[in-house]
């Protein structure tokens, strides 16, 4: 059975408050004369059992643990043959235990200028996510999962997709574990995917999805992340999305990853009240898979995004703990988290206000050619620093 | 195949096997939503029948949604 790692601090480095000042049972003695008297005394009074010669003058004497005292050292130093006697100081590797040791691999945070702000925090906000579930036991999500509804299915996140999305939104910061989440908020998860695939793919249980959307509307969540979609629109779904809008929930959805397979319009991204998110790569260019269209709202990092995975493998996923995944699924939670940051600062804002602000503050990337909107990028690349500086 | 349909305000329709999606919902629009599962090669053409019914506001196959 795999043991979940509780921390990413190197295991050879004890926490600072637990480190030794001196090595126990060890004394360094410098001699003027090569005599045995001091060592006879240490053998008699402190159980000295080993004397190592470092050079002609220095000796390391190993005595009983706990036998070393200031009085013992003063007595040894009182010998005319001894220049000094001192405890062996402890020395440790100068490896810093970083707050979130993998954050330097999160290129997306630099792209959205997350590091250019004081650690953004939406601690009082709950973000709803409808996905494949979440590993509540992941050390980087400790305390981040406010609720988890997996009606009719196991609690395991078999695919890992929901845990990955959750980490992008809400992985804990400064916890000596893994990665950084964008918003520091809490997550309410609705598992809407079954435990088994159909014809090799995981499809949403449609009835379960509609009930989850209604539950989100009644939950008090301010933002809903939907890293999923399909090409058919649904009047039943639209009823629920209208209801979410009336309930003050900002809905953020993925544009889809089929650009090179017909670039279809996908839903829920294309519904009227939904903010659709496309993906950019490390170059700030559109990720090749990312769908385009008139309904795109803005873009966010979606290629090779490092985030959390369940600590246990499953029959559909060998990776555990952390991995880099790609998709508009990964771009969407960046924007969801940004919406949560706005909700924390402006609880009175409507979903329309939030979406307008996210788009207005998006950065124009080079491939937009100076335009304020393109079907590749929408209004541009999510810009956290501009977003928080302007509100 | 699953079919979702919505009854018009005040309408009734007996569709064998149909389940109300939100049985406890007070919102009349959501309370009027139903789902029924039929064979993929449904000989009764349930979807067509529902679409033709004056009691039904809309009927549609359940939309496929997958991970992105």
Coordinates of C-alpha atoms in Angstrom, one line a residue:
Chain A
X1 CA 0.0 0.0 0.0
X2 CA 1.4 3.4 -0.9
X3 CA 2.0 5.8 1.9
X4 CA 0.8 9.3 1.1
X5 CA 3.6 11.8 1.5
X6 CA 2.6 14.4 4.1
X7 CA 5.2 16.9 3.1
X8 CA 7.6 17.8 0.3
X9 CA 10.3 19.0 2.7
X10 CA 13.3 16.7 2.1
X11 CA 13.2 13.9 4.6
X12 CA 16.9 14.4 5.5
X13 CA 16.1 17.9 6.8
X14 CA 14.5 18.1 10.2
X15 CA 12.3 21.1 10.9
X16 CA 14.4 24.1 12.2
X17 CA 12.9 23.9 15.6
X18 CA 13.8 20.2 15.9
X19 CA 17.5 20.5 14.9
X20 CA 20.3 19.7 17.3
X21 CA 22.9 22.3 18.3
X22 CA 25.5 19.7 19.1
X23 CA 26.1 16.1 18.3
X24 CA 25.2 14.0 21.4
X25 CA 28.1 12.2 23.2
X26 CA 30.8 13.9 21.2
X27 CA 33.7 16.2 22.5
X28 CA 36.5 17.8 20.5
X29 CA 39.7 18.2 22.4
X30 CA 42.9 20.0 21.3
X31 CA 46.1 18.9 23.0
X32 CA 49.3 20.7 23.7
X33 CA 51.0 17.5 24.7
X34 CA 50.2 14.0 23.7
X35 CA 49.2 12.7 27.2
X36 CA 46.5 10.3 28.3
X37 CA 45.4 12.1 31.4
X38 CA 42.4 13.9 29.9
X39 CA 41.1 10.7 28.3
X40 CA 41.5 8.7 31.4
X41 CA 39.4 11.2 33.2
X42 CA 36.8 11.1 30.4
X43 CA 36.7 7.4 30.5
X44 CA 36.2 7.4 34.2
X45 CA 33.7 10.2 34.5
X46 CA 31.9 10.1 31.1
X47 CA 32.3 6.6 29.8
X48 CA 34.6 7.6 26.9
X49 CA 34.8 4.6 24.6
X50 CA 36.4 5.9 21.4
X51 CA 39.1 8.5 20.7
X52 CA 39.6 9.5 17.1
X53 CA 42.7 11.4 16.1
X54 CA 41.9 14.1 13.6
X55 CA 45.5 15.3 13.4
X56 CA 48.5 15.6 15.7
X57 CA 46.6 17.8 18.1
X58 CA 42.8 17.3 17.7
X59 CA 40.9 14.4 19.1
X60 CA 37.3 13.5 18.9
X61 CA 36.2 11.7 22.0
X62 CA 32.9 9.7 22.1
X63 CA 31.4 9.5 25.5
X64 CA 28.1 8.4 27.0
X65 CA 25.0 10.3 25.6
X66 CA 24.0 12.8 28.2
X67 CA 27.4 12.7 30.0
X68 CA 28.6 16.0 28.5
X69 CA 28.2 19.0 30.7
X70 CA 29.8 22.4 31.1
X71 CA 31.4 21.2 34.3
X72 CA 32.9 18.2 32.5
X73 CA 34.4 20.4 29.8
X74 CA 35.8 22.8 32.3
X75 CA 37.5 20.0 34.2
X76 CA 39.1 18.7 31.0
X77 CA 40.2 22.2 30.0
X78 CA 41.8 22.7 33.4
X79 CA 44.5 20.2 32.4
X80 CA 47.7 22.0 31.3
X81 CA 47.9 19.5 28.4
X82 CA 44.6 20.7 26.9
X83 CA 44.2 23.8 24.8
X84 CA 40.4 23.5 24.6
X85 CA 37.6 21.1 25.0
X86 CA 34.2 21.7 23.4
X87 CA 31.1 19.9 22.3
X88 CA 30.9 18.8 18.6
X89 CA 28.7 21.4 16.9
X90 CA 25.9 20.0 14.6
X91 CA 26.0 21.0 11.0
X92 CA 23.3 20.4 8.4
X93 CA 22.7 20.7 4.7
X94 CA 21.7 24.2 3.6
X95 CA 18.6 23.0 1.8
X96 CA 15.7 25.4 2.3
X97 CA 12.4 23.8 3.0
X98 CA 10.3 25.7 0.5
X99 CA 6.8 26.8 1.2
X100 CA 5.4 25.0 -1.9
X101 CA 8.4 23.2 -3.4
X102 CA 6.9 22.6 -6.8
X103 CA 5.6 26.0 -7.5
X104 CA 8.6 26.9 -9.7
X105 CA 7.2 24.3 -12.2
X106 CA 3.9 26.1 -12.4
X107 CA 4.6 28.2 -15.4
X108 CA 0.9 29.1 -15.6
X109 CA 1.1 31.2 -12.4
X110 CA 3.8 33.3 -14.0
X111 CA 1.8 33.7 -17.2
X112 CA -1.2 35.0 -15.3
X113 CA 1.0 37.2 -13.1
X114 CA -0.1 35.4 -9.9
X115 CA 3.4 35.9 -8.4
X116 CA 3.1 39.7 -9.0
X117 CA 0.5 40.0 -6.3
X118 CA 0.6 39.4 -2.6
X119 CA -0.6 35.8 -2.2
X120 CA -4.2 36.1 -3.4
X121 CA -6.8 34.7 -1.1
X122 CA -10.5 33.9 -1.5
X123 CA -10.6 32.0 1.8
X124 CA -14.3 32.8 2.4
X125 CA -15.5 31.7 -1.0
X126 CA -16.7 28.3 -2.0
X127 CA -16.2 27.2 -5.6
X128 CA -18.5 24.5 -6.9
X129 CA -16.9 21.9 -9.2
X130 CA -18.8 19.2 -11.1
X131 CA -16.3 16.6 -12.2
X132 CA -14.9 13.1 -11.5
X133 CA -14.6 13.6 -7.7
X134 CA -11.7 14.6 -5.5
X135 CA -9.2 13.0 -3.2
X136 CA -10.0 14.8 0.1
X137 CA -6.9 13.1 1.7
X138 CA -4.4 14.8 -0.6
X139 CA -2.0 16.7 1.6
X140 CA -2.1 19.7 -0.7
X141 CA -5.9 19.8 -0.4
X142 CA -6.0 19.5 3.3
X143 CA -9.0 21.5 4.6
X144 CA -9.8 22.7 1.1
X145 CA -12.8 20.5 0.4
X146 CA -15.9 22.0 1.9
X147 CA -18.3 19.3 0.7
X148 CA -18.3 16.2 -1.5
X149 CA -21.4 14.8 -3.0
X150 CA -20.8 11.5 -4.9
X151 CA -24.4 10.3 -5.0
X152 CA -24.6 6.8 -6.4
X153 CA -20.9 6.4 -7.0
X154 CA -17.8 5.6 -5.0
X155 CA -16.0 8.5 -3.4
X156 CA -12.8 7.6 -5.2
X157 CA -11.6 9.9 -8.0
X158 CA -10.8 7.1 -10.3
X159 CA -9.9 9.3 -13.3
X160 CA -8.1 12.0 -11.2
X161 CA -9.5 14.8 -13.4
X162 CA -11.5 16.4 -10.6
X163 CA -8.6 16.3 -8.2
X164 CA -6.4 17.9 -10.8
X165 CA -8.9 20.7 -11.4
X166 CA -9.4 21.2 -7.6
X167 CA -5.6 21.6 -7.1
X168 CA -5.4 24.4 -9.7
X169 CA -8.2 26.2 -7.9
X170 CA -7.5 25.5 -4.3
X171 CA -4.2 23.7 -3.5
X172 CA -3.0 25.1 -0.2
X173 CA -0.2 27.7 -0.2
X174 CA 2.8 27.8 2.2
X175 CA 2.0 24.3 3.4
X176 CA 5.4 22.7 2.5
X177 CA 3.6 20.5 0.0
X178 CA 3.6 20.4 -3.7
X179 CA 1.9 23.2 -5.7
X180 CA 0.1 26.4 -5.2
X181 CA -3.6 26.9 -6.0
X182 CA -4.7 30.2 -7.6
X183 CA -7.4 31.2 -5.1
X184 CA -6.9 29.7 -1.6
X185 CA -10.6 29.1 -1.6
X186 CA -12.7 26.0 -0.7
X187 CA -14.2 23.5 -3.1
X188 CA -17.6 21.9 -3.1
X189 CA -17.4 18.8 -5.3
X190 CA -20.2 17.1 -7.1
X191 CA -19.1 13.8 -8.7
X192 CA -21.2 13.5 -11.9
X193 CA -19.1 10.9 -13.7
X194 CA -19.6 7.2 -13.2
X195 CA -16.9 4.8 -11.9
X196 CA -16.8 2.9 -15.2
X197 CA -16.3 4.2 -18.8
X198 CA -18.8 3.7 -21.6
X199 CA -17.1 2.5 -24.9
X200 CA -13.7 3.6 -23.5
X201 CA -14.7 7.1 -22.5
X202 CA -16.2 8.7 -19.4
X203 CA -19.5 10.5 -20.0
X204 CA -21.5 12.5 -17.6
X205 CA -24.6 10.9 -16.1
X206 CA -27.0 13.4 -17.6
X207 CA -29.7 13.3 -14.9
X208 CA -27.1 13.4 -12.2
X209 CA -25.6 16.5 -13.9
X210 CA -28.9 18.3 -14.0
X211 CA -29.5 17.6 -10.3
X212 CA -26.0 18.7 -9.4
X213 CA -26.5 22.0 -11.3
X214 CA -29.7 22.6 -9.3
X215 CA -27.9 21.8 -6.1
X216 CA -25.1 24.2 -6.9
X217 CA -27.7 26.9 -7.5
X218 CA -29.1 26.3 -4.0
X219 CA -25.7 25.8 -2.3
X220 CA -24.4 29.4 -1.9
X221 CA -21.4 28.8 -4.1
X222 CA -20.4 31.9 -6.0
X223 CA -18.6 30.2 -8.9
X224 CA -19.1 26.9 -10.8
X225 CA -16.3 25.2 -12.7
X226 CA -17.2 22.9 -15.6
X227 CA -14.2 21.4 -17.3
X228 CA -16.4 19.3 -19.6
X229 CA -18.6 19.6 -22.6
X230 CA -20.1 18.1 -25.7
X231 CA -21.4 19.2 -29.1
X232 CA -25.2 19.0 -28.5
X233 CA -27.0 21.8 -26.7
X234 CA -29.8 20.9 -24.3
X235 CA -32.9 22.9 -23.4
X236 CA -33.0 21.1 -20.1
X237 CA -29.5 22.2 -19.3
X238 CA -30.3 25.8 -20.3
X239 CA -33.1 25.9 -17.8
X240 CA -30.5 25.0 -15.1
X241 CA -27.9 27.5 -16.4
X242 CA -30.6 30.3 -16.3
X243 CA -31.3 29.3 -12.8
X244 CA -27.6 29.4 -11.8
X245 CA -27.4 32.9 -13.3
X246 CA -30.4 34.1 -11.3
X247 CA -28.8 32.5 -8.1
X248 CA -25.7 34.7 -8.6
X249 CA -23.3 31.8 -9.7
X250 CA -20.6 32.7 -12.2
X251 CA -20.4 29.6 -14.5
X252 CA -17.0 29.0 -16.2
X253 CA -16.7 26.2 -18.8
X254 CA -14.0 24.7 -21.1
X255 CA -14.0 25.6 -24.8
X256 CA -13.1 22.0 -25.7
X257 CA -10.0 20.3 -27.2
X258 CA -11.1 19.3 -30.7
X259 CA -9.6 22.2 -32.7
X260 CA -7.9 19.8 -35.1
X261 CA -11.0 17.6 -35.3
X262 CA -13.5 20.0 -36.7
X263 CA -13.3 22.7 -34.1
X264 CA -16.9 22.2 -33.0
X265 CA -19.0 24.6 -30.9
X266 CA -19.4 22.9 -27.6
X267 CA -21.7 23.2 -24.6
X268 CA -22.1 24.4 -21.9
X269 CA -19.3 26.7 -23.0
X270 CA -21.5 28.2 -25.7
X271 CA -24.6 28.9 -23.5
X272 CA -25.5 32.5 -23.1
X273 CA -24.6 32.9 -19.4
X274 CA -21.4 30.8 -19.4
X275 CA -17.9 32.2 -19.5
X276 CA -16.0 30.1 -22.0
X277 CA -12.3 29.5 -21.5
X278 CA -9.6 28.6 -24.1
X279 CA -6.1 27.4 -23.5
X280 CA -2.7 28.9 -24.1
X281 CA 0.7 27.2 -24.0
X282 CA 4.0 28.3 -22.4
X283 CA 4.6 30.6 -25.4
X284 CA 1.4 32.5 -24.7
X285 CA 0.2 31.2 -28.1
X286 CA -3.1 29.2 -28.4
X287 CA -2.6 25.6 -27.4
X288 CA -3.0 23.6 -30.6
X289 CA -5.9 21.6 -29.3
X290 CA -7.9 24.6 -28.0
X291 CA -11.2 25.2 -29.7
X292 CA -11.9 28.7 -31.1
X293 CA -15.1 30.6 -31.7
X294 CA -17.2 33.7 -31.2
X295 CA -18.3 32.6 -27.8
X296 CA -14.9 32.4 -26.2
X297 CA -14.5 34.7 -23.2
X298 CA -10.8 34.6 -22.4
X299 CA -7.9 32.3 -22.2
X300 CA -5.7 30.8 -19.5
X301 CA -2.8 28.4 -19.2
X302 CA -3.9 24.9 -20.2
X303 CA -0.8 23.1 -21.6
X304 CA 1.4 21.0 -19.2
X305 CA -0.3 22.3 -16.1
X306 CA 1.1 20.8 -12.9
X307 CA -1.5 20.0 -10.3
X308 CA -2.7 17.4 -7.8
X309 CA -3.7 13.8 -8.5
X310 CA -5.1 11.3 -6.0
X311 CA -2.5 9.7 -3.8
X312 CA -3.6 6.2 -4.8
X313 CA -3.5 4.9 -8.4
X314 CA -6.5 3.4 -10.1
X315 CA -7.1 1.0 -13.0
X316 CA -7.5 4.1 -15.3
X317 CA -4.6 6.1 -13.9
X318 CA -1.1 5.1 -12.9
X319 CA 0.1 8.6 -11.9
X320 CA -0.3 9.7 -8.3
X321 CA 0.1 12.8 -6.2
X322 CA 1.2 15.3 -8.9
X323 CA 1.3 15.4 -12.7
X324 CA 1.2 17.9 -15.6
X325 CA -1.9 17.5 -17.7
X326 CA -3.1 19.5 -20.7
X327 CA -6.6 20.6 -21.9
X328 CA -9.0 23.4 -21.7
X329 CA -10.1 21.5 -18.6
X330 CA -6.9 22.9 -17.0
X331 CA -7.3 26.4 -18.3
X332 CA -10.8 26.7 -17.0
X333 CA -10.1 26.4 -13.3
X334 CA -7.5 29.2 -13.5
X335 CA -10.4 31.5 -14.5
X336 CA -12.8 30.0 -12.0
X337 CA -10.3 30.7 -9.2
X338 CA -9.9 34.3 -10.5
X339 CA -13.7 34.7 -10.3
X340 CA -13.5 33.4 -6.7
X341 CA -10.9 36.1 -5.9
X342 CA -13.3 38.7 -7.3
X343 CA -16.2 37.2 -5.3
X344 CA -14.2 37.5 -2.1
X345 CA -13.6 41.2 -2.8
X346 CA -17.0 42.1 -4.2
X347 CA -19.7 39.8 -2.8
X348 CA -22.3 42.1 -4.3
X349 CA -21.2 41.7 -7.9
X350 CA -23.5 39.8 -10.3
X351 CA -22.1 37.0 -12.5
X352 CA -22.3 39.6 -15.3
X353 CA -20.1 42.0 -13.4
X354 CA -17.5 39.3 -12.6
X355 CA -17.3 38.1 -16.2
X356 CA -17.1 41.6 -17.6
X357 CA -14.2 42.4 -15.2
X358 CA -12.3 39.2 -16.0
X359 CA -12.5 40.0 -19.7
X360 CA -11.8 43.7 -19.4
X361 CA -8.5 43.1 -17.4
X362 CA -7.3 40.2 -19.6
X363 CA -3.8 40.8 -21.1
X364 CA -3.6 41.2 -24.9
X365 CA -1.1 38.6 -26.2
X366 CA 1.0 39.1 -29.3
X367 CA -1.0 36.8 -31.5
X368 CA -4.1 39.0 -31.0
X369 CA -2.4 41.5 -33.4
X370 CA -3.5 44.5 -31.3
X371 CA -7.2 43.5 -31.4
X372 CA -9.4 43.6 -28.3
X373 CA -11.0 40.3 -29.2
X374 CA -10.1 37.3 -31.3
X375 CA -11.8 34.0 -31.7
X376 CA -8.6 32.3 -30.6
X377 CA -8.1 34.1 -27.3
X378 CA -11.3 35.9 -26.6
X379 CA -10.5 39.1 -24.7
X380 CA -7.0 37.8 -23.9
X381 CA -5.0 36.0 -21.3
X382 CA -6.2 36.0 -17.7
X383 CA -4.2 38.6 -15.7
X384 CA -4.5 38.2 -11.9
X385 CA -2.3 41.2 -11.1
X386 CA -4.3 43.5 -13.3
X387 CA -7.5 42.0 -12.0
X388 CA -6.7 42.7 -8.4
X389 CA -5.0 46.0 -8.9
X390 CA -8.0 47.4 -10.7
X391 CA -10.9 46.3 -8.5
Chain B
X1 CA -30.7 6.1 -24.8
X2 CA -32.2 8.6 -22.3
X3 CA -34.7 11.2 -23.3
X4 CA -35.3 14.4 -21.4
X5 CA -38.6 16.2 -21.8
X6 CA -40.5 19.0 -20.3
X7 CA -44.3 19.1 -20.0
X8 CA -46.2 22.3 -20.7
X9 CA -47.6 24.2 -17.8
X10 CA -50.5 22.3 -16.3
X11 CA -50.2 19.4 -18.8
X12 CA -50.2 15.7 -17.9
X13 CA -48.8 12.8 -20.0
X14 CA -48.4 9.2 -19.1
X15 CA -45.0 8.0 -20.4
X16 CA -44.2 4.5 -19.2
X17 CA -40.9 4.5 -17.2
X18 CA -40.6 8.3 -17.1
X19 CA -39.1 9.7 -13.9
X20 CA -39.5 13.3 -12.7
X21 CA -36.0 14.8 -12.5
X22 CA -36.9 17.2 -9.6
X23 CA -39.8 15.7 -7.8
X24 CA -39.4 18.0 -4.7
X25 CA -38.8 21.1 -6.7
X26 CA -41.2 24.1 -6.2
X27 CA -40.0 25.8 -9.4
X28 CA -42.7 24.8 -11.9
X29 CA -40.2 24.8 -14.8
X30 CA -37.8 22.3 -13.1
X31 CA -40.7 20.3 -11.7
X32 CA -41.9 19.7 -15.2
X33 CA -38.7 18.0 -16.3
X34 CA -38.7 14.3 -16.9
X35 CA -36.3 11.6 -18.1
X36 CA -37.1 8.3 -19.7
X37 CA -34.7 5.5 -20.8
X38 CA -35.6 3.8 -24.1
X39 CA -33.7 1.2 -26.2
X40 CA -31.3 2.7 -28.8
X41 CA -33.4 1.2 -31.5
X42 CA -36.6 2.3 -29.8
X43 CA -39.4 0.7 -31.9
X44 CA -42.0 2.9 -30.3
X45 CA -40.1 6.1 -31.5
X46 CA -40.7 7.6 -28.1
X47 CA -38.7 10.7 -28.9
X48 CA -40.8 11.3 -32.0
X49 CA -44.0 10.7 -30.1
X50 CA -43.0 13.1 -27.4
X51 CA -42.0 15.8 -29.9
X52 CA -45.4 15.5 -31.5
X53 CA -47.4 15.7 -28.3
X54 CA -49.1 18.9 -27.5
X55 CA -48.4 18.3 -23.8
X56 CA -44.7 18.4 -24.3
X57 CA -42.8 21.7 -24.5
X58 CA -39.6 20.0 -25.7
X59 CA -38.1 16.6 -25.9
X60 CA -34.4 15.8 -26.6
X61 CA -31.9 13.0 -26.3
X62 CA -29.7 13.4 -23.2
X63 CA -26.7 15.4 -24.4
X64 CA -23.3 13.7 -24.2
X65 CA -20.8 15.5 -21.9
X66 CA -17.3 14.3 -21.5
X67 CA -14.1 15.6 -19.9
X68 CA -12.0 18.2 -21.6

